[in-house]
Coordinates of C-alpha atoms and ligand atoms in Angstrom, one line a residue:
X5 CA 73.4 152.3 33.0
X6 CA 74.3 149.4 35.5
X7 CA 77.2 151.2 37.8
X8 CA 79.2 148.3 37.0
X9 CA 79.5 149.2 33.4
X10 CA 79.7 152.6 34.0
X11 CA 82.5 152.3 36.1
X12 CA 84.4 149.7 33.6
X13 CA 83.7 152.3 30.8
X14 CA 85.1 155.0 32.9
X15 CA 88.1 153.1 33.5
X16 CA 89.0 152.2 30.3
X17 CA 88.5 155.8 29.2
X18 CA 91.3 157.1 31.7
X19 CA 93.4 154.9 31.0
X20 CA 93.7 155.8 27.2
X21 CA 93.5 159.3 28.4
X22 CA 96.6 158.8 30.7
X23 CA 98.8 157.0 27.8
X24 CA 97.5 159.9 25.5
X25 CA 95.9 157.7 23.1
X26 CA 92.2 159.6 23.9
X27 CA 90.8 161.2 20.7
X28 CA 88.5 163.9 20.2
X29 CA 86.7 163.9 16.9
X30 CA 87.6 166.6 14.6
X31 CA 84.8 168.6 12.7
X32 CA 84.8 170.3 9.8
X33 CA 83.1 172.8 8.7
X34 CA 81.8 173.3 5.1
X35 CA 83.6 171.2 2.1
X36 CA 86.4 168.5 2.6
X37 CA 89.4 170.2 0.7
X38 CA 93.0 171.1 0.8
X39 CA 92.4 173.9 2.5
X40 CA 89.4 173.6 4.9
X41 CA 87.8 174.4 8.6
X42 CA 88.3 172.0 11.1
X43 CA 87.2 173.0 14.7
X44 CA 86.4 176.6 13.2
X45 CA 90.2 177.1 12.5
X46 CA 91.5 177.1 8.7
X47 CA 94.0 174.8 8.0
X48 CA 95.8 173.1 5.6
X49 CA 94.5 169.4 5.5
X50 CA 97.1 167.1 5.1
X51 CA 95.0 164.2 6.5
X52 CA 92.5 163.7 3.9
X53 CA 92.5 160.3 1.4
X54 CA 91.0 162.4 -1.2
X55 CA 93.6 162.1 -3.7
X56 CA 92.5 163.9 -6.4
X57 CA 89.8 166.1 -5.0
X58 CA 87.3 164.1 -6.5
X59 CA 84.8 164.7 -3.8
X60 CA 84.1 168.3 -4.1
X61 CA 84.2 167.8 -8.4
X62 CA 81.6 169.7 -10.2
X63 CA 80.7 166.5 -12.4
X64 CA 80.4 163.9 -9.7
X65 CA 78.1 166.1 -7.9
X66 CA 75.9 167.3 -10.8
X67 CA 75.7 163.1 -11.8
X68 CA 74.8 162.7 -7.6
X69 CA 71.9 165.1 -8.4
X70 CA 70.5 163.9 -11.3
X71 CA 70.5 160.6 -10.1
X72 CA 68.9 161.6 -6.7
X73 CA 66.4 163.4 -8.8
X74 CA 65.3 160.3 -11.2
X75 CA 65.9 157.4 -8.6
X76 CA 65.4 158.7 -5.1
X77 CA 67.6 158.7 -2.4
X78 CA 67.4 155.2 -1.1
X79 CA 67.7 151.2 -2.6
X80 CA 65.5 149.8 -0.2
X81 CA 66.3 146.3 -0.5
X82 CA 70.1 144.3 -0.2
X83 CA 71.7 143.6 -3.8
X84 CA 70.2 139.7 -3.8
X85 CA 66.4 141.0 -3.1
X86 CA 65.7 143.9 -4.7
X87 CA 68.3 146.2 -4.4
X88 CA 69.9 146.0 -7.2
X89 CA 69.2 149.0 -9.9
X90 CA 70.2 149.1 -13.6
X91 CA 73.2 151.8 -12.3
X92 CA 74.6 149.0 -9.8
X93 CA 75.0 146.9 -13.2
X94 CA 76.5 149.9 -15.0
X95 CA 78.9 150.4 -12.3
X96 CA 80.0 147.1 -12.3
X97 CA 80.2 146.7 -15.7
X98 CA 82.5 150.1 -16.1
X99 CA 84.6 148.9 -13.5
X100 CA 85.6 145.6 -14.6
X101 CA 86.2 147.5 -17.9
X102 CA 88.9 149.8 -16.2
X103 CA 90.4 147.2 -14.4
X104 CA 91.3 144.7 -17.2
X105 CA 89.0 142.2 -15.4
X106 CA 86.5 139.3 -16.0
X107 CA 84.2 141.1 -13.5
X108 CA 84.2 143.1 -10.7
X109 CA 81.2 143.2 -7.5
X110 CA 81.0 146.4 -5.8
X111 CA 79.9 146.0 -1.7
X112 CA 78.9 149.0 1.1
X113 CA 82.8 150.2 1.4
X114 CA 86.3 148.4 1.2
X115 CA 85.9 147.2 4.3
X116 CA 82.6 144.7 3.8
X117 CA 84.8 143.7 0.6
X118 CA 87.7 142.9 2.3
X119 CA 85.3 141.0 4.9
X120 CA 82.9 139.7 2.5
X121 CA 85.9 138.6 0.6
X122 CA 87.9 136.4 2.7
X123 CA 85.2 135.7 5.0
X124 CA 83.1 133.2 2.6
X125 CA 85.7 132.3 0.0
X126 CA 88.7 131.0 2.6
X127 CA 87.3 127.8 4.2
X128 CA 88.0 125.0 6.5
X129 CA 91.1 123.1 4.9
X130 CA 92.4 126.4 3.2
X131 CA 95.1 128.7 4.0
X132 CA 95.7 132.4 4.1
X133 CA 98.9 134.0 4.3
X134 CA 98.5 137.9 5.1
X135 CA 101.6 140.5 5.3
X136 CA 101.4 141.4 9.3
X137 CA 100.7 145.3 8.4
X138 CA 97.5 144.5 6.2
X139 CA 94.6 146.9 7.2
X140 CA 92.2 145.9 9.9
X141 CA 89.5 145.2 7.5
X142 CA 91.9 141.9 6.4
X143 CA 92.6 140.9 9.8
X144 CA 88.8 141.1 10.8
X145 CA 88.2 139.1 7.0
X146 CA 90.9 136.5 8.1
X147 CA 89.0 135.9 11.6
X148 CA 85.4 135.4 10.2
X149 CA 87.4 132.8 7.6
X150 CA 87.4 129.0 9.1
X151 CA 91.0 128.9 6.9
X152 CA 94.6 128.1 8.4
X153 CA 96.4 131.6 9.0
X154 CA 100.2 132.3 8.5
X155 CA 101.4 135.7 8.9
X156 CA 104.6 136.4 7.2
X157 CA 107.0 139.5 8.5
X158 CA 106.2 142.8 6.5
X159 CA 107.2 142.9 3.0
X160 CA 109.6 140.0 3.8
X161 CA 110.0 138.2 1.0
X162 CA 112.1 135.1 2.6
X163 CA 109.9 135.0 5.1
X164 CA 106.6 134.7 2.8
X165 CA 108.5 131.6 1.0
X166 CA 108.8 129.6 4.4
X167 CA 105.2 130.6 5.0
X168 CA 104.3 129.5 1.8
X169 CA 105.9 125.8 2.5
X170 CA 104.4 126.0 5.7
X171 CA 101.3 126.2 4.0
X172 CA 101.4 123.5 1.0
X173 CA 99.2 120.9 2.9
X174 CA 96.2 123.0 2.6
X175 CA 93.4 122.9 -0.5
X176 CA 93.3 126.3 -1.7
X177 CA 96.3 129.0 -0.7
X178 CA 95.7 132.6 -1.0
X179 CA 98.6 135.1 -0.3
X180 CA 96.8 138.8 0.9
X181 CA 98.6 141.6 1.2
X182 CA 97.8 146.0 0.9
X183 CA 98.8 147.0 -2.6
X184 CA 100.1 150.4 -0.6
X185 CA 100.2 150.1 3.1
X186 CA 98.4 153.2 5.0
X187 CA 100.7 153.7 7.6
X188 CA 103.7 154.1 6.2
X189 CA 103.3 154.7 2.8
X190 CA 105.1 151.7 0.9
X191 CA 104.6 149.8 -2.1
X192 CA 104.0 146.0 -1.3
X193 CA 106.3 144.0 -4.0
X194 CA 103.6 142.8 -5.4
X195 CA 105.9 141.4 -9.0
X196 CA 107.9 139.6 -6.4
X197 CA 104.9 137.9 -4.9
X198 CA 102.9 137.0 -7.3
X199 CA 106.4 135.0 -8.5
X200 CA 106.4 133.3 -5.2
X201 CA 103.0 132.5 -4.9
X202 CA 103.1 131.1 -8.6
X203 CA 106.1 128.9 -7.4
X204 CA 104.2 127.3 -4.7
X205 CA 100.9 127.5 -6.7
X206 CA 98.8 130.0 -4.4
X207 CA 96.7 132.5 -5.3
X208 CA 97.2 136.3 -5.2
X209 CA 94.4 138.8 -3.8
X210 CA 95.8 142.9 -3.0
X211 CA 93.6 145.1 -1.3
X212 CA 94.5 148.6 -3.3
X213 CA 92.4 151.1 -0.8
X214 CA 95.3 153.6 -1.1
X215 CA 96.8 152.9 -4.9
X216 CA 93.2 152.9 -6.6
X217 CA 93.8 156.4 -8.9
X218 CA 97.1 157.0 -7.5
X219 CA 98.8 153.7 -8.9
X220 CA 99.3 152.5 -12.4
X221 CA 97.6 154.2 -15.8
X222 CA 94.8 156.1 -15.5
X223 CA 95.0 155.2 -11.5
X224 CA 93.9 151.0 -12.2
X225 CA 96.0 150.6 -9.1
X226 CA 98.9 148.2 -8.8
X227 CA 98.4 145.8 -10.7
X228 CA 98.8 147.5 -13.3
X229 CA 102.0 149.8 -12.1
X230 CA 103.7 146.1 -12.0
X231 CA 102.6 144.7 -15.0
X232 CA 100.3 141.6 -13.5
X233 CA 96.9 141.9 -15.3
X234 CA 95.8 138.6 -15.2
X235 CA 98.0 137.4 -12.6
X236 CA 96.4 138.3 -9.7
X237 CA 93.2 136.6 -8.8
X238 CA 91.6 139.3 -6.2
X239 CA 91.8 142.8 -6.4
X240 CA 89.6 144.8 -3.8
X241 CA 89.6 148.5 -4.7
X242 CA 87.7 151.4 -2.6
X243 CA 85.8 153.9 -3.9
X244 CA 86.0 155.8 -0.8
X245 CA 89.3 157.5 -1.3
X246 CA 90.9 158.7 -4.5
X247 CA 87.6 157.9 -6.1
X248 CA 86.2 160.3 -3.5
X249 CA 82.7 158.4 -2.8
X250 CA 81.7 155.5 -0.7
X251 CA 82.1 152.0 -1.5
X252 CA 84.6 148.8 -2.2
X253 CA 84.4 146.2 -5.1
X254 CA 86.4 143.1 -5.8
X255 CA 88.3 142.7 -9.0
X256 CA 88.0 139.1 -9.9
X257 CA 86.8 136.3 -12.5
X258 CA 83.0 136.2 -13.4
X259 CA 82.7 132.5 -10.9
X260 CA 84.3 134.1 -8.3
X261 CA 81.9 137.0 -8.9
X262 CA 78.9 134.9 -8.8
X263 CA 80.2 133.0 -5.5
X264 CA 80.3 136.2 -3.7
X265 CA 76.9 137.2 -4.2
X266 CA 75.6 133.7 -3.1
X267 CA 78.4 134.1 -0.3
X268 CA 79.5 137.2 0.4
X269 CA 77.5 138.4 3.9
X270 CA 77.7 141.9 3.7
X271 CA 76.6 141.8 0.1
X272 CA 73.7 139.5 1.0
X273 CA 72.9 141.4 4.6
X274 CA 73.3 144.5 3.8
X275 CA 71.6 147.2 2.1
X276 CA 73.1 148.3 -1.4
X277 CA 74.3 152.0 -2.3
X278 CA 72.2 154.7 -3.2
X279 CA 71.8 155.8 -6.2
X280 CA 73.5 159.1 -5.9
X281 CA 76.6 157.3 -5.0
X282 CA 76.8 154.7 -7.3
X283 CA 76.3 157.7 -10.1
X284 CA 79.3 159.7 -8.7
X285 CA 81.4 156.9 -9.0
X286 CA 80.5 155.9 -12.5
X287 CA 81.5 159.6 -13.1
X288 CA 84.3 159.4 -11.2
X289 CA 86.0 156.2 -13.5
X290 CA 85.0 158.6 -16.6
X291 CA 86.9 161.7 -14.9
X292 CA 90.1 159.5 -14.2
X293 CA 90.0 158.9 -17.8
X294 CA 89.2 162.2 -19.3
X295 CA 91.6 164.0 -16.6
X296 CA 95.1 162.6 -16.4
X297 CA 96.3 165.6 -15.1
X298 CA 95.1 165.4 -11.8
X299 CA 97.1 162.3 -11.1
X300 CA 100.0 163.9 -12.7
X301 CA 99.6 166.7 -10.1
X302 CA 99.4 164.3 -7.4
X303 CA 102.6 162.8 -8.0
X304 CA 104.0 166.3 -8.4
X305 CA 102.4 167.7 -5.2
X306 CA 104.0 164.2 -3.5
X307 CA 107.5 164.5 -5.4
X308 CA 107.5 168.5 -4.0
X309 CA 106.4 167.6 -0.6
X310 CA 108.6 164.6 0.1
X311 CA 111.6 166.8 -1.0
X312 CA 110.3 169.2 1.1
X313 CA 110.5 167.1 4.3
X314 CA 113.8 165.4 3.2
X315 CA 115.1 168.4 3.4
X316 CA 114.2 169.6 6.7
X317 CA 115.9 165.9 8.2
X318 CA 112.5 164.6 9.5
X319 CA 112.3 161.1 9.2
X320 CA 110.0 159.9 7.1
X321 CA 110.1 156.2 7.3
X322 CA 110.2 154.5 3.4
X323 CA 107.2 155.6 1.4
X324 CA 107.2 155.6 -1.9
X325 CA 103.2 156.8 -2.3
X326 CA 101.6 160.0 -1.3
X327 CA 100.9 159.4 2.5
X328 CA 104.2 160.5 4.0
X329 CA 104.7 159.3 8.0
X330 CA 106.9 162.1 10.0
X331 CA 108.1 160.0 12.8
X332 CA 108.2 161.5 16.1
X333 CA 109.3 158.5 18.6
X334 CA 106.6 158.4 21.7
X335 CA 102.8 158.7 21.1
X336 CA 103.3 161.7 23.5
X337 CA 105.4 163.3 20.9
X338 CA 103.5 162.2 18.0
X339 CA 100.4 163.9 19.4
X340 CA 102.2 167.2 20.8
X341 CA 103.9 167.4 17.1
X342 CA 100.0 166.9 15.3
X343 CA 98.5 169.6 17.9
X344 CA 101.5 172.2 17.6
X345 CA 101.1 171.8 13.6
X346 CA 97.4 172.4 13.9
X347 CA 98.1 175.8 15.5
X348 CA 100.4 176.7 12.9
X349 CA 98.0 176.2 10.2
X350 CA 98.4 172.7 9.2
X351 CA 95.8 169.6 10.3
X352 CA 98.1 166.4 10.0
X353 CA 96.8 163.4 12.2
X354 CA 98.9 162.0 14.6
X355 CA 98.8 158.2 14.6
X356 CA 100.3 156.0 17.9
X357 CA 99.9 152.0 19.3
X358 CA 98.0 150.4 18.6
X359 CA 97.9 151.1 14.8
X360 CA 101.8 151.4 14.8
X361 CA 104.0 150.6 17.7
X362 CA 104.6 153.3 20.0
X363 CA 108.0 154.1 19.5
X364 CA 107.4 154.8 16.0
X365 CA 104.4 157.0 16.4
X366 CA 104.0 159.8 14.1
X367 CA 102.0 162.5 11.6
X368 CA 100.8 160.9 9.0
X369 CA 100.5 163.8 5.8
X370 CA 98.7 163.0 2.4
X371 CA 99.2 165.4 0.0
X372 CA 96.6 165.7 -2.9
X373 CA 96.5 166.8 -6.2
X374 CA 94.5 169.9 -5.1
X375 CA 97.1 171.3 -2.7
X376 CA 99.0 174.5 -4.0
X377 CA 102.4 175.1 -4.0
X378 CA 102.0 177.7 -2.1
X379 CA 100.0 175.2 0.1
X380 CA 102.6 172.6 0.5
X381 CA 105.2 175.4 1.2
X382 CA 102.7 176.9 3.9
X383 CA 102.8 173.2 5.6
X384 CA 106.6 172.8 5.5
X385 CA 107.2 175.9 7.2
X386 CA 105.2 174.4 9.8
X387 CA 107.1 171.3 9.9
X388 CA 110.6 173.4 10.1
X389 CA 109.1 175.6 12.8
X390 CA 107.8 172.9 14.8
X391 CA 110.3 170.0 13.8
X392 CA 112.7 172.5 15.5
X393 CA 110.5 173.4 18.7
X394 CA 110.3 168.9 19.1
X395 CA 113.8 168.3 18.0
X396 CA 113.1 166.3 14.9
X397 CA 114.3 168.5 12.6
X398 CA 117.7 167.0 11.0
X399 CA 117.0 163.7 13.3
X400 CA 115.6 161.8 10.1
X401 CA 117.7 158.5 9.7
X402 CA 118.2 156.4 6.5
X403 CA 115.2 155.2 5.7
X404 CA 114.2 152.5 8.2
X405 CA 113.4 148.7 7.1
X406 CA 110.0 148.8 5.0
X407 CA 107.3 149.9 8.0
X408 CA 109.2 148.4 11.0
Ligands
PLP518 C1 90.8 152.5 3.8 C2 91.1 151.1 3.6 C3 90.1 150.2 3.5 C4 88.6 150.5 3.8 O1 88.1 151.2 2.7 P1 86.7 151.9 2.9 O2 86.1 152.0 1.6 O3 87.0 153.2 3.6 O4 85.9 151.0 3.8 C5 90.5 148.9 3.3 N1 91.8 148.5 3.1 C6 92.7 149.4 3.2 C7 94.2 149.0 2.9 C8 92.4 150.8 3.5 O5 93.4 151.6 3.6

């Protein structure tokens, strides 16, 4: 390696080291579950998006199989060559189903939809106008887009409306925001911007990574929760979460459908799933169906937990979803709090600048519908012991403005 490079590399290393924002990958060992190994130490996971345990489930893994076994392991070809199988269709087609859609077009992951998305259908002349806490995969879709951009203060509905004026000059107007927002855990008010956006005659598109089978009947996301089918004109979902696969799709009418895969770069560049995936997840939409119970366990599990940590005075920001932030102040704190929880049992990431500013670093916790209650109670000892050792035990504050 040129000793130049090297020494940049080095450098840039140490310095993330000295501000303590240096991570280590954590392995684990053997299945992905509530309980798991990580490092070779058993803990309880509190950092998983695996909602509903969906990943380790019997059916999505026997369909996995039986598809490797009849269709190989491989696509060999992008969707618009000749990678697209009859189960792609089937996917596609079951999806719009659940969704209450025209049609929906599944990509690589959420965040070559997200990319794909606003990438090829926001050009020159348009505008987008994005919540400033949507997920990287928007921001990086909003940069490959040759359209306007207005950021409008989180959640801030006042704010959205002057952006939305700003805006009015340009062709085609399209208001983006997360349907749940990952790092603190709240609902966007998506009733309340759709209204706007009507008003000023935009268009709607929510990214639901974290509400797809948490949110709304049967787990549809938010859309549904609010009451907007047909009001909404994008919806990107992932499959990668709650779903407990691999993938994104978009939501959307049949033309914008067809746009997208004459448009949409990753879909055109980029091999399509295997079929082992794209069986799981077909499973996976049947299992949300046939078992509403493990979405009523979620919510149970998050209700339990939430109380849990309410009670102990941490603050926990304003989330009204299953990922619950424990704020710790400094990133220094943040990461002594996640380590000290990891040797009492419990693996809850700890989450600093640049992904939230540093003096609201924190643990981010996900509960899932496959924790136990003596799980959860296992974890909130945890939190008392070492909420005491930090001094954030009985610190928590009235719940902050919405992800500040
Ligand atoms: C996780 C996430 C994504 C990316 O989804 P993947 O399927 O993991 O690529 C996109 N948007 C949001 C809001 C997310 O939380």
């Amino acid at each position: 390696m040129q000793e130049t490079l090297r020494a940049r590399l080095t450098g840039e290393l140490d310095a993330l080291k000295e501000k303590h924002l240096y991570r280590r990958l954590r392995v684990v060992d053997g299945e992905q579950k509530a309980v798991c190994v990580i490092d070779g130490k058993e803990v309880i996971n509190l950092s998983s998006n695996n909602y509903l345990g969906l990943d380790t489930h019997p059916y999505l893994k026997q369909k996995a199989e039986e598809a490797v076994r009849e269709l190989g392991v491989g696509s060999g070809a992008v969707r618009t060559i000749i990678g697209t199988m009859q189960i792609h269709q089937e996917l596609e087609e079951r999806l719009a189903k659940f969704k209450h859609t025209e049609a929906t077009l599944t990509f690589q992951s959420g965040f070559t939809a997200n990319t794909g998305v606003l990438g090829s259908l926001m050009e020159d002349g348009d505008a987008i106008i994005s919540d400033e806490l949507n997920h990287a995969s928007i921001i990086d879709g909003i940069r490959l887009s040759k359209a306007k951009r207005f950021i409008y203060r989180h959640s801030d509905m006042n704010h959205l409306e002057e952006q939305l004026k700003a805006a009015q000059g340009a062709r085609t107007r399209l208001v983006v925001t997360d349907g749940v927002f990952s790092m603190d855990g709240d609902l966007a008010p998506l009733d309340k911007i759709v209204d706007l956006s009507e008003r000023y005659g935009a268009m709607v598109f929510v990214d639901d990574a974290h509400a797809s089978g948490v949110f709304g009947k049967d787990g549809r996301g938010t859309v549904d929760h609010f009451g907007l089918h047909g009001r909404v004109h994008v919806q990107v979902g992932t499959l990668s979460k709650a779903i407990g696969v691999l993938g994104g799709y978009v939501a959307c009418s049949q033309a914008l459908r067809e746009l997208l895969i004459h448009k949409g770069r990753p879909f055109l560049f980029s091999t399509s799933h295997p079929p082992g995936v794209t069986a799981a997840c077909i499973e996976a939409i049947d299992v949300l169906r046939t078992e509403p119970l493990l979405i009523e366990r979620l919510w149970d599990n998050t209700r339990h937990f939430k109380d849990g940590l309410h009670r102990l005075g941490l603050n926990t920001g304003n989330s009204q979803s299953p990922i619950t932030p424990v704020i710790a102040g400094s990133g220094e704190k943040a990461t002594r709090l996640s380590n000290r929880l990891f040797e009492e049992g419990v693996f809850a990431q700890g989450i600093g600048y640049p992904t939230v500013p540093d003096d609201r670093s924190r643990v981010r916790t996900i509960v899932t519908a496959t924790h136990t209650r003596e799980d959860l109670d296992a974890a909130l000892h945890a939190f008392e012991v070492v909420g005491q050792e930090l001094d954030l035990v009985g610190a928590g504050q009235p719940a902050a403005s919405a992800g500040a």
